Amino acid sequence: DSSDLSTAWPTLAGSLQSRGTVKGRVSAPNVDATLAARNIAVDDNRVARADLNAKVDWSGNSRSNVALDIAGVNAGGQAIDSVALRMNGTPGAHSISANVDSEIATADIGLDGALDKNTMNWRYSLKQLKAAYGELAPWTLATTAKGAVSAKAQSIENACLTSGDARVCLRGSHDAKASSAHIELSDFAYDYAETYFPEGLDINGSVSGTIDARLPAGGDPDVDARLNTSAGSVSLTQPDERVVRIVDMQPGTITLRMQRSALDGAIDLPLGQTGRIAADVAVAPGAAPLTERALSGSVNLDIQRLSVIEQLSPEVDEFDGKIAGQLNLGGSLARPTVLGDIGLNASRVVLVTPGLVLTDLSLAANGRGDTIGIEASAKSGGGTLTANGAIALNDDGQDVDLT
């Protein structure tokens, strides 16, 4: 016991009281212990209160009970209001529950377990899990998930969580040969994260799909991700409460494949009658770091109507234009090269406050390998305005030069 821990160690503070007894055989002890800690401090880490009451009979001849309560934790700048842990039963049949409540997250967990003391293999049935982070909606365990833990291997099966219409299911395993996981995602709505959206932004739609991953011991990761996006839309509520529909989205696909150190990815997102966004990227296999290996691929942009700009800005009375083009990628992720063209072309743009009417407006990005050329021009009042420049892609980042 100590009423002032700083007398034992200068960097410690607080008080600690404990008592305990140990009976039985060394291989099957019977422990009875209590602990009460108050206002513990180590440097900038704090624990206001910790209480432990434990009666553990490793032989299993009587039921064990463990109760641990911790409150007022501040560690590494993160505040945890309370932690409660309960364990009841015998090694061969027991239950465990835990509750964590912090300033950024909460969790409730309940499971039943059984330990084979001959093989030291622990099997469990996860029966309760509810977790929440910040202002996001909580996730709740849908059905009992089972698994096993030993010194040589760990596994979990049928762990399915739901939040509203969204559902995510996981199974995974780890042993000396490899770690593997399979994830199924369905109806995960974009607006799940609406608390982080800019004010007035509304994104409707969802994503579903599967992710398979395997990491052999001493080998390269193998990942196969296949996601499908639903039809949806992006809207923005204006200060005058008008809702502007920015774009309609049709079902699309996102794929990622990593195999034998090579990486391939593709995105295809149709935008209703407006156009589409598509891209494919590949990184060659090899022993060099991923960012230094050969990069290939392309980015295709085809947005045929930009008249929505008229509704988004009161300063634009008319915008008759489109964006289209293709850029081909090369080089490496660390130092990419770009070839091709993407351009914005508008036959007529009317700006309200300056009272300007622009015609034959053109803004083009021309990939030239290690630079992207910028060319802009527009006609107004019988004259022509032009601007030219370049964006250099180099090891230090991007240098922009406009004239």
CSV table of C-alpha atoms in Angstrom, one decimal:
chain,number,residue,atom,x,y,z
A,1,ASP,CA,0.0,0.0,0.0
A,2,SER,CA,1.1,3.6,-0.6
A,3,SER,CA,-0.8,6.8,0.1
A,4,ASP,CA,1.7,8.7,-2.0
A,5,LEU,CA,3.4,6.9,-4.9
A,6,SER,CA,5.9,9.8,-5.5
A,7,THR,CA,7.8,8.5,-2.4
A,8,ALA,CA,8.5,5.3,-4.3
A,9,TRP,CA,9.2,6.9,-7.7
A,10,PRO,CA,9.6,10.6,-8.3
A,11,THR,CA,7.7,10.6,-11.7
A,12,LEU,CA,4.6,8.8,-10.1
A,13,ALA,CA,1.7,10.4,-8.3
A,14,GLY,CA,-1.4,9.1,-6.6
A,15,SER,CA,-2.3,6.4,-4.1
A,16,LEU,CA,-2.5,2.6,-4.3
A,17,GLN,CA,-4.0,0.1,-1.9
A,18,SER,CA,-4.0,-3.7,-2.6
A,19,ARG,CA,-4.2,-7.0,-0.9
A,20,GLY,CA,-4.2,-10.6,-2.0
A,21,THR,CA,-3.9,-14.3,-1.2
A,22,VAL,CA,-2.7,-17.3,-3.2
A,23,LYS,CA,-3.6,-20.8,-2.4
A,24,GLY,CA,-3.6,-24.3,-4.1
A,25,ARG,CA,-1.1,-25.9,-6.4
A,26,VAL,CA,1.4,-24.0,-8.5
A,27,SER,CA,-0.1,-25.4,-11.7
A,28,ALA,CA,-3.7,-24.5,-10.5
A,29,PRO,CA,-3.6,-21.5,-8.1
A,30,ASN,CA,-6.5,-20.0,-6.4
A,31,VAL,CA,-6.1,-16.2,-6.2
A,32,ASP,CA,-8.1,-13.7,-4.2
A,33,ALA,CA,-7.1,-10.0,-4.8
A,34,THR,CA,-8.3,-6.5,-4.5
A,35,LEU,CA,-6.8,-3.2,-5.7
A,36,ALA,CA,-7.8,0.4,-5.4
A,37,ALA,CA,-5.9,3.2,-7.1
A,38,ARG,CA,-6.7,6.9,-7.0
A,39,ASN,CA,-5.4,9.9,-9.0
A,40,ILE,CA,-2.5,7.9,-10.6
A,41,ALA,CA,-0.3,10.1,-12.8
A,42,VAL,CA,2.8,9.2,-14.9
A,43,ASP,CA,4.1,12.2,-16.8
A,44,ASP,CA,1.1,13.5,-18.8
A,45,ASN,CA,-1.0,10.3,-18.4
A,46,ARG,CA,-3.7,10.2,-15.8
A,47,VAL,CA,-6.1,7.6,-14.2
A,48,ALA,CA,-8.6,9.1,-11.7
A,49,ARG,CA,-9.8,5.8,-10.3
A,50,ALA,CA,-9.1,2.0,-10.8
A,51,ASP,CA,-10.8,-0.8,-8.8
A,52,LEU,CA,-10.1,-4.5,-9.1
A,53,ASN,CA,-11.9,-7.4,-7.3
A,54,ALA,CA,-10.7,-10.8,-8.5
A,55,LYS,CA,-11.4,-14.3,-7.3
A,56,VAL,CA,-9.7,-16.7,-9.7
A,57,ASP,CA,-9.7,-20.5,-9.4
A,58,TRP,CA,-7.5,-21.9,-12.2
A,59,SER,CA,-8.4,-25.4,-11.3
A,60,GLY,CA,-12.1,-24.9,-12.2
A,61,ASN,CA,-13.4,-26.4,-9.1
A,62,SER,CA,-15.2,-23.2,-8.2
A,63,ARG,CA,-16.4,-20.2,-10.3
A,64,SER,CA,-14.1,-17.3,-10.8
A,65,ASN,CA,-15.2,-13.7,-10.8
A,66,VAL,CA,-13.2,-10.7,-11.9
A,67,ALA,CA,-14.5,-7.1,-11.8
A,68,LEU,CA,-12.3,-4.2,-13.1
A,69,ASP,CA,-13.5,-0.6,-13.2
A,70,ILE,CA,-11.4,2.3,-14.5
A,71,ALA,CA,-12.5,5.9,-14.8
A,72,GLY,CA,-11.0,9.3,-15.7
A,73,VAL,CA,-8.3,8.1,-18.1
A,74,ASN,CA,-6.2,10.6,-20.1
A,75,ALA,CA,-3.5,8.9,-22.1
A,76,GLY,CA,-1.6,10.3,-25.1
A,77,GLY,CA,-4.1,13.2,-25.2
A,78,GLN,CA,-7.1,10.8,-25.5
A,79,ALA,CA,-9.7,10.9,-22.8
A,80,ILE,CA,-11.6,7.7,-21.7
A,81,ASP,CA,-14.5,8.3,-19.3
A,82,SER,CA,-14.8,4.7,-18.2
A,83,VAL,CA,-13.8,1.1,-18.8
A,84,ALA,CA,-15.6,-1.8,-17.2
A,85,LEU,CA,-14.6,-5.5,-17.5
A,86,ARG,CA,-16.4,-8.5,-16.0
A,87,MET,CA,-15.3,-12.2,-16.2
A,88,ASN,CA,-17.3,-15.0,-14.6
A,89,GLY,CA,-17.2,-18.8,-14.7
A,90,THR,CA,-14.4,-21.4,-15.0
A,91,PRO,CA,-11.6,-21.8,-17.5
A,92,GLY,CA,-13.7,-24.5,-19.3
A,93,ALA,CA,-16.9,-22.3,-19.5
A,94,HIS,CA,-16.9,-18.6,-18.8
A,95,SER,CA,-18.4,-15.3,-19.9
A,96,ILE,CA,-16.7,-12.0,-20.5
A,97,SER,CA,-18.2,-8.5,-20.9
A,98,ALA,CA,-16.6,-5.2,-21.5
A,99,ASN,CA,-17.7,-1.6,-21.9
A,100,VAL,CA,-15.6,1.4,-23.0
A,101,ASP,CA,-16.9,5.0,-23.0
A,102,SER,CA,-14.6,7.7,-24.3
A,103,GLU,CA,-14.9,11.2,-25.8
A,104,ILE,CA,-14.6,9.9,-29.3
A,105,ALA,CA,-15.9,6.2,-29.2
A,106,THR,CA,-18.0,3.7,-27.3
A,107,ALA,CA,-18.0,-0.1,-27.3
A,108,ASP,CA,-20.0,-2.8,-25.6
A,109,ILE,CA,-18.8,-6.4,-26.0
A,110,GLY,CA,-20.1,-9.7,-24.6
A,111,LEU,CA,-18.8,-13.2,-25.3
A,112,ASP,CA,-18.7,-16.8,-24.0
A,113,GLY,CA,-15.5,-18.7,-24.0
A,114,ALA,CA,-14.0,-22.2,-23.3
A,115,LEU,CA,-10.4,-23.0,-22.7
A,116,ASP,CA,-8.9,-26.4,-23.3
A,117,LYS,CA,-6.0,-26.3,-20.8
A,118,ASN,CA,-4.3,-29.3,-22.4
A,119,THR,CA,-3.9,-27.6,-25.8
A,120,MET,CA,-4.3,-24.0,-24.5
A,121,ASN,CA,-6.8,-23.5,-27.3
A,122,TRP,CA,-9.5,-20.9,-26.5
A,123,ARG,CA,-12.8,-21.0,-28.4
A,124,TYR,CA,-15.2,-18.1,-28.1
A,125,SER,CA,-18.7,-17.1,-29.2
A,126,LEU,CA,-19.0,-13.3,-29.7
A,127,LYS,CA,-22.7,-12.7,-28.8
A,128,GLN,CA,-22.8,-8.9,-28.3
A,129,LEU,CA,-20.9,-6.0,-30.0
A,130,LYS,CA,-22.0,-2.5,-30.4
A,131,ALA,CA,-19.5,0.2,-31.4
A,132,ALA,CA,-19.8,3.8,-32.3
A,133,TYR,CA,-17.3,6.5,-33.3
A,134,GLY,CA,-17.9,10.3,-32.9
A,135,GLU,CA,-21.2,11.3,-34.4
A,136,LEU,CA,-21.4,8.4,-36.8
A,137,ALA,CA,-24.2,5.9,-36.4
A,138,PRO,CA,-23.3,2.8,-34.3
A,139,TRP,CA,-22.6,-0.7,-35.7
A,140,THR,CA,-24.2,-3.7,-34.0
A,141,LEU,CA,-23.4,-7.4,-34.2
A,142,ALA,CA,-26.1,-9.1,-36.3
A,143,THR,CA,-25.5,-12.8,-35.3
A,144,THR,CA,-23.2,-14.8,-33.1
A,145,ALA,CA,-19.7,-14.9,-34.4
A,146,LYS,CA,-17.4,-17.8,-33.5
A,147,GLY,CA,-13.6,-18.1,-33.4
A,148,ALA,CA,-10.6,-19.6,-31.8
A,149,VAL,CA,-7.3,-18.3,-30.3
A,150,SER,CA,-4.1,-20.2,-29.5
A,151,ALA,CA,-0.4,-19.4,-29.5
A,152,LYS,CA,-0.1,-20.8,-33.1
A,153,ALA,CA,-3.3,-19.6,-34.8
A,154,GLN,CA,-6.3,-17.2,-34.5
A,155,SER,CA,-9.5,-17.1,-36.4
A,156,ILE,CA,-13.0,-15.5,-36.5
A,157,GLU,CA,-16.0,-16.6,-38.6
A,158,ASN,CA,-19.4,-15.0,-39.5
A,159,ALA,CA,-18.8,-11.6,-37.8
A,160,CYS,CA,-21.5,-9.5,-39.3
A,161,LEU,CA,-22.3,-5.9,-38.2
A,162,THR,CA,-25.2,-3.7,-39.3
A,163,SER,CA,-25.8,0.0,-39.2
A,164,GLY,CA,-29.2,1.0,-40.8
A,165,ASP,CA,-29.4,-0.8,-44.1
A,166,ALA,CA,-25.6,-1.3,-44.3
A,167,ARG,CA,-24.0,-4.6,-43.5
A,168,VAL,CA,-20.4,-5.7,-43.3
A,169,CYS,CA,-19.3,-9.3,-42.7
A,170,LEU,CA,-15.8,-10.6,-41.9
A,171,ARG,CA,-14.0,-13.8,-41.6
A,172,GLY,CA,-10.3,-14.1,-41.0
A,173,SER,CA,-7.5,-16.3,-39.9
A,174,HIS,CA,-3.8,-16.1,-39.0
A,175,ASP,CA,-1.2,-18.8,-38.5
A,176,ALA,CA,2.5,-19.4,-39.1
A,177,LYS,CA,1.9,-19.8,-42.9
A,178,ALA,CA,-0.4,-16.8,-43.7
A,179,SER,CA,-2.9,-14.2,-42.6
A,180,SER,CA,-6.1,-14.0,-44.6
A,181,ALA,CA,-9.4,-12.1,-44.5
A,182,HIS,CA,-12.7,-12.0,-46.5
A,183,ILE,CA,-14.9,-8.9,-46.2
A,184,GLU,CA,-18.4,-8.5,-47.7
A,185,LEU,CA,-20.0,-5.1,-47.8
A,186,SER,CA,-23.6,-4.3,-48.8
A,187,ASP,CA,-25.6,-1.2,-49.1
A,188,PHE,CA,-23.1,1.1,-47.4
A,189,ALA,CA,-24.6,4.5,-48.0
A,190,TYR,CA,-22.5,7.5,-48.8
A,191,ASP,CA,-24.5,9.7,-46.4
A,192,TYR,CA,-23.3,7.5,-43.5
A,193,ALA,CA,-20.5,10.1,-43.3
A,194,GLU,CA,-22.7,13.1,-43.8
A,195,THR,CA,-21.6,14.7,-40.5
A,196,TYR,CA,-18.3,15.3,-42.2
A,197,PHE,CA,-19.8,16.7,-45.5
A,198,PRO,CA,-19.6,20.4,-46.2
A,199,GLU,CA,-22.8,22.2,-45.1
A,200,GLY,CA,-25.6,21.7,-47.7
A,201,LEU,CA,-24.0,18.8,-49.5
A,202,ASP,CA,-26.1,15.7,-50.0
A,203,ILE,CA,-24.8,12.5,-51.6
A,204,ASN,CA,-27.3,9.7,-52.3
A,205,GLY,CA,-26.3,6.2,-53.2
A,206,SER,CA,-24.4,3.3,-51.8
A,207,VAL,CA,-21.5,0.9,-52.4
A,208,SER,CA,-21.4,-2.9,-52.1
A,209,GLY,CA,-18.8,-5.5,-52.8
A,210,THR,CA,-16.2,-7.9,-51.5
A,211,ILE,CA,-12.5,-7.7,-50.4
A,212,ASP,CA,-10.3,-10.7,-50.2
A,213,ALA,CA,-6.8,-10.4,-48.8
A,214,ARG,CA,-4.0,-12.8,-48.0
A,215,LEU,CA,-0.5,-12.2,-46.7
A,216,PRO,CA,1.8,-15.3,-46.8
A,217,ALA,CA,4.6,-15.4,-44.3
A,218,GLY,CA,7.5,-13.8,-45.9
A,219,GLY,CA,5.6,-13.3,-49.2
A,220,ASP,CA,3.8,-10.5,-51.1
A,221,PRO,CA,0.2,-9.5,-50.3
A,222,ASP,CA,-2.6,-10.8,-52.5
A,223,VAL,CA,-5.6,-8.4,-52.6
A,224,ASP,CA,-8.8,-8.6,-54.7
A,225,ALA,CA,-11.3,-5.8,-54.1
A,226,ARG,CA,-14.5,-5.6,-56.2
A,227,LEU,CA,-16.9,-2.8,-55.4
A,228,ASN,CA,-20.1,-1.8,-57.1
A,229,THR,CA,-21.7,1.6,-56.7
A,230,SER,CA,-25.4,2.2,-57.0
A,231,ALA,CA,-27.4,4.8,-58.8
A,232,GLY,CA,-27.5,8.1,-56.9
A,233,SER,CA,-27.0,11.8,-57.0
A,234,VAL,CA,-25.0,14.7,-55.6
A,235,SER,CA,-27.0,17.8,-54.6
A,236,LEU,CA,-26.2,21.1,-52.9
A,237,THR,CA,-28.6,23.2,-50.9
A,238,GLN,CA,-28.1,26.9,-51.6
A,239,PRO,CA,-28.3,29.7,-48.9
A,240,ASP,CA,-31.8,30.5,-50.3
A,241,GLU,CA,-32.8,26.9,-49.6
A,242,ARG,CA,-32.9,26.0,-53.3
A,243,VAL,CA,-31.6,22.4,-53.9
A,244,VAL,CA,-29.3,22.2,-56.9
A,245,ARG,CA,-28.8,18.7,-58.4
A,246,ILE,CA,-25.2,18.7,-59.4
A,247,VAL,CA,-24.9,15.3,-61.0
A,248,ASP,CA,-26.7,12.0,-61.4
A,249,MET,CA,-24.8,8.8,-60.9
A,250,GLN,CA,-25.5,5.5,-62.6
A,251,PRO,CA,-24.3,2.1,-61.3
A,252,GLY,CA,-20.5,1.9,-61.5
A,253,THR,CA,-17.5,-0.3,-60.6
A,254,ILE,CA,-14.3,0.0,-58.7
A,255,THR,CA,-11.7,-2.8,-58.8
A,256,LEU,CA,-8.3,-3.3,-57.2
A,257,ARG,CA,-6.0,-6.3,-57.7
A,258,MET,CA,-2.6,-6.8,-56.1
A,259,GLN,CA,-0.9,-10.1,-57.0
A,260,ARG,CA,2.8,-11.2,-57.2
A,261,SER,CA,3.8,-7.6,-56.2
A,262,ALA,CA,1.9,-6.1,-59.2
A,263,LEU,CA,-1.0,-3.7,-58.8
A,264,ASP,CA,-4.0,-3.1,-61.1
A,265,GLY,CA,-6.9,-0.8,-60.4
A,266,ALA,CA,-9.9,0.5,-62.4
A,267,ILE,CA,-12.8,2.9,-61.9
A,268,ASP,CA,-15.8,3.3,-64.1
A,269,LEU,CA,-18.4,5.8,-62.9
A,270,PRO,CA,-21.2,6.7,-65.4
A,271,LEU,CA,-22.8,10.0,-64.7
A,272,GLY,CA,-26.2,9.5,-66.1
A,273,GLN,CA,-26.8,11.6,-69.2
A,274,THR,CA,-24.0,13.9,-68.3
A,275,GLY,CA,-21.1,11.6,-69.1
A,276,ARG,CA,-18.6,9.4,-67.2
A,277,ILE,CA,-15.4,9.3,-65.3
A,278,ALA,CA,-13.1,6.3,-65.9
A,279,ALA,CA,-9.6,5.4,-65.0
A,280,ASP,CA,-7.2,2.4,-65.0
A,281,VAL,CA,-3.9,2.2,-63.3
A,282,ALA,CA,-1.2,-0.5,-63.2
A,283,VAL,CA,2.1,-0.8,-61.4
A,284,ALA,CA,4.5,-3.4,-62.7
A,285,PRO,CA,5.8,-6.3,-60.5
A,286,GLY,CA,9.3,-6.2,-59.2
A,287,ALA,CA,11.5,-6.1,-56.1
A,288,ALA,CA,11.7,-2.3,-56.0
A,289,PRO,CA,9.4,-0.3,-53.7
A,290,LEU,CA,5.9,0.1,-55.1
A,291,THR,CA,6.3,3.9,-55.7
A,292,GLU,CA,9.5,3.3,-57.8
A,293,ARG,CA,8.1,0.7,-60.2
A,294,ALA,CA,6.8,1.3,-63.7
A,295,LEU,CA,3.4,3.0,-63.8
A,296,SER,CA,0.9,2.8,-66.7
A,297,GLY,CA,-2.7,3.6,-67.2
A,298,SER,CA,-5.1,6.3,-68.3
A,299,VAL,CA,-7.7,8.8,-67.0
A,300,ASN,CA,-10.8,9.5,-69.1
A,301,LEU,CA,-13.1,12.4,-68.4
A,302,ASP,CA,-16.3,13.0,-70.3
A,303,ILE,CA,-18.8,15.5,-68.8
A,304,GLN,CA,-20.9,16.9,-71.6
A,305,ARG,CA,-23.0,19.5,-69.7
A,306,LEU,CA,-21.8,22.1,-67.2
A,307,SER,CA,-24.9,24.2,-67.1
A,308,VAL,CA,-25.3,23.3,-63.4
A,309,ILE,CA,-22.7,26.0,-62.8
A,310,GLU,CA,-25.5,28.6,-63.6
A,311,GLN,CA,-27.5,27.3,-60.6
A,312,LEU,CA,-24.5,27.1,-58.2
A,313,SER,CA,-23.3,30.6,-58.7
A,314,PRO,CA,-25.4,33.8,-59.0
A,315,GLU,CA,-22.5,35.4,-60.8
A,316,VAL,CA,-22.9,33.0,-63.8
A,317,ASP,CA,-26.0,33.6,-65.9
A,318,GLU,CA,-25.1,31.2,-68.6
A,319,PHE,CA,-22.5,28.4,-69.0
A,320,ASP,CA,-22.7,26.3,-72.2
A,321,GLY,CA,-19.7,24.0,-72.0
A,322,LYS,CA,-18.2,20.6,-71.4
A,323,ILE,CA,-15.1,18.8,-70.1
A,324,ALA,CA,-13.6,15.9,-72.0
A,325,GLY,CA,-10.3,14.2,-72.7
A,326,GLN,CA,-7.8,11.4,-71.9
A,327,LEU,CA,-4.5,11.4,-70.0
A,328,ASN,CA,-2.1,8.5,-70.3
A,329,LEU,CA,0.1,7.8,-67.3
A,330,GLY,CA,3.7,6.6,-67.3
A,331,GLY,CA,6.8,6.9,-65.2
A,332,SER,CA,6.3,5.8,-61.6
A,333,LEU,CA,4.1,6.7,-58.6
A,334,ALA,CA,7.0,8.7,-57.2
A,335,ARG,CA,7.6,10.5,-60.5
A,336,PRO,CA,4.7,10.1,-62.9
A,337,THR,CA,4.6,11.2,-66.5
A,338,VAL,CA,1.5,12.4,-68.3
A,339,LEU,CA,0.6,12.4,-72.0
A,340,GLY,CA,-2.7,13.4,-73.6
A,341,ASP,CA,-5.2,16.2,-73.3
A,342,ILE,CA,-8.2,17.2,-71.1
A,343,GLY,CA,-10.0,20.3,-72.0
A,344,LEU,CA,-12.9,22.6,-70.9
A,345,ASN,CA,-14.7,24.1,-73.8
A,346,ALA,CA,-17.6,26.5,-73.6
A,347,SER,CA,-19.3,28.2,-76.5
A,348,ARG,CA,-20.8,30.9,-74.3
A,349,VAL,CA,-20.3,32.1,-70.7
A,350,VAL,CA,-22.2,35.1,-69.3
A,351,LEU,CA,-20.8,36.7,-66.1
A,352,VAL,CA,-23.3,38.9,-64.2
A,353,THR,CA,-21.3,41.4,-62.1
A,354,PRO,CA,-18.7,42.4,-64.7
A,355,GLY,CA,-21.3,42.2,-67.4
A,356,LEU,CA,-19.0,40.0,-69.6
A,357,VAL,CA,-20.0,37.7,-72.4
A,358,LEU,CA,-17.3,35.2,-73.1
A,359,THR,CA,-17.3,33.1,-76.3
A,360,ASP,CA,-15.1,30.3,-77.5
A,361,LEU,CA,-13.8,29.7,-74.0
A,362,SER,CA,-11.1,27.1,-73.9
A,363,LEU,CA,-9.0,25.7,-71.0
A,364,ALA,CA,-6.7,22.8,-71.9
A,365,ALA,CA,-4.3,20.6,-70.0
A,366,ASN,CA,-1.8,18.9,-72.3
A,367,GLY,CA,0.4,16.1,-70.9
A,368,ARG,CA,3.9,16.4,-72.2
A,369,GLY,CA,5.6,13.7,-70.2
A,370,ASP,CA,7.2,15.3,-67.1
A,371,THR,CA,5.2,18.5,-67.5
A,372,ILE,CA,1.5,19.4,-68.0
A,373,GLY,CA,1.0,22.4,-70.3
A,374,ILE,CA,-1.8,24.8,-69.6
A,375,GLU,CA,-3.5,26.8,-72.4
A,376,ALA,CA,-6.4,29.1,-72.0
A,377,SER,CA,-8.2,31.5,-74.3
A,378,ALA,CA,-11.6,33.3,-74.6
A,379,LYS,CA,-13.1,36.0,-76.8
A,380,SER,CA,-15.0,39.0,-75.5
A,381,GLY,CA,-15.9,42.4,-76.9
A,382,GLY,CA,-14.0,41.8,-80.1
A,383,GLY,CA,-10.8,40.9,-78.4
A,384,THR,CA,-9.1,37.6,-77.4
A,385,LEU,CA,-7.6,36.8,-74.0
A,386,THR,CA,-4.9,34.1,-73.8
A,387,ALA,CA,-2.9,32.6,-71.0
A,388,ASN,CA,-0.2,29.8,-71.1
A,389,GLY,CA,1.8,28.0,-68.5
A,390,ALA,CA,3.0,24.6,-67.3
A,391,ILE,CA,3.0,22.4,-64.3
A,392,ALA,CA,6.3,20.6,-63.8
A,393,LEU,CA,6.2,17.1,-62.3
A,394,ASN,CA,9.4,16.6,-60.4
A,395,ASP,CA,10.9,15.0,-57.3
A,396,ASP,CA,10.1,18.0,-55.2
A,397,GLY,CA,6.4,18.1,-56.0
A,398,GLN,CA,4.7,20.3,-58.7
A,399,ASP,CA,6.0,23.7,-59.9
A,400,VAL,CA,3.5,26.0,-61.6
A,401,ASP,CA,4.4,28.7,-64.1
A,402,LEU,CA,1.6,30.8,-65.7
A,403,THR,CA,1.9,33.8,-68.0
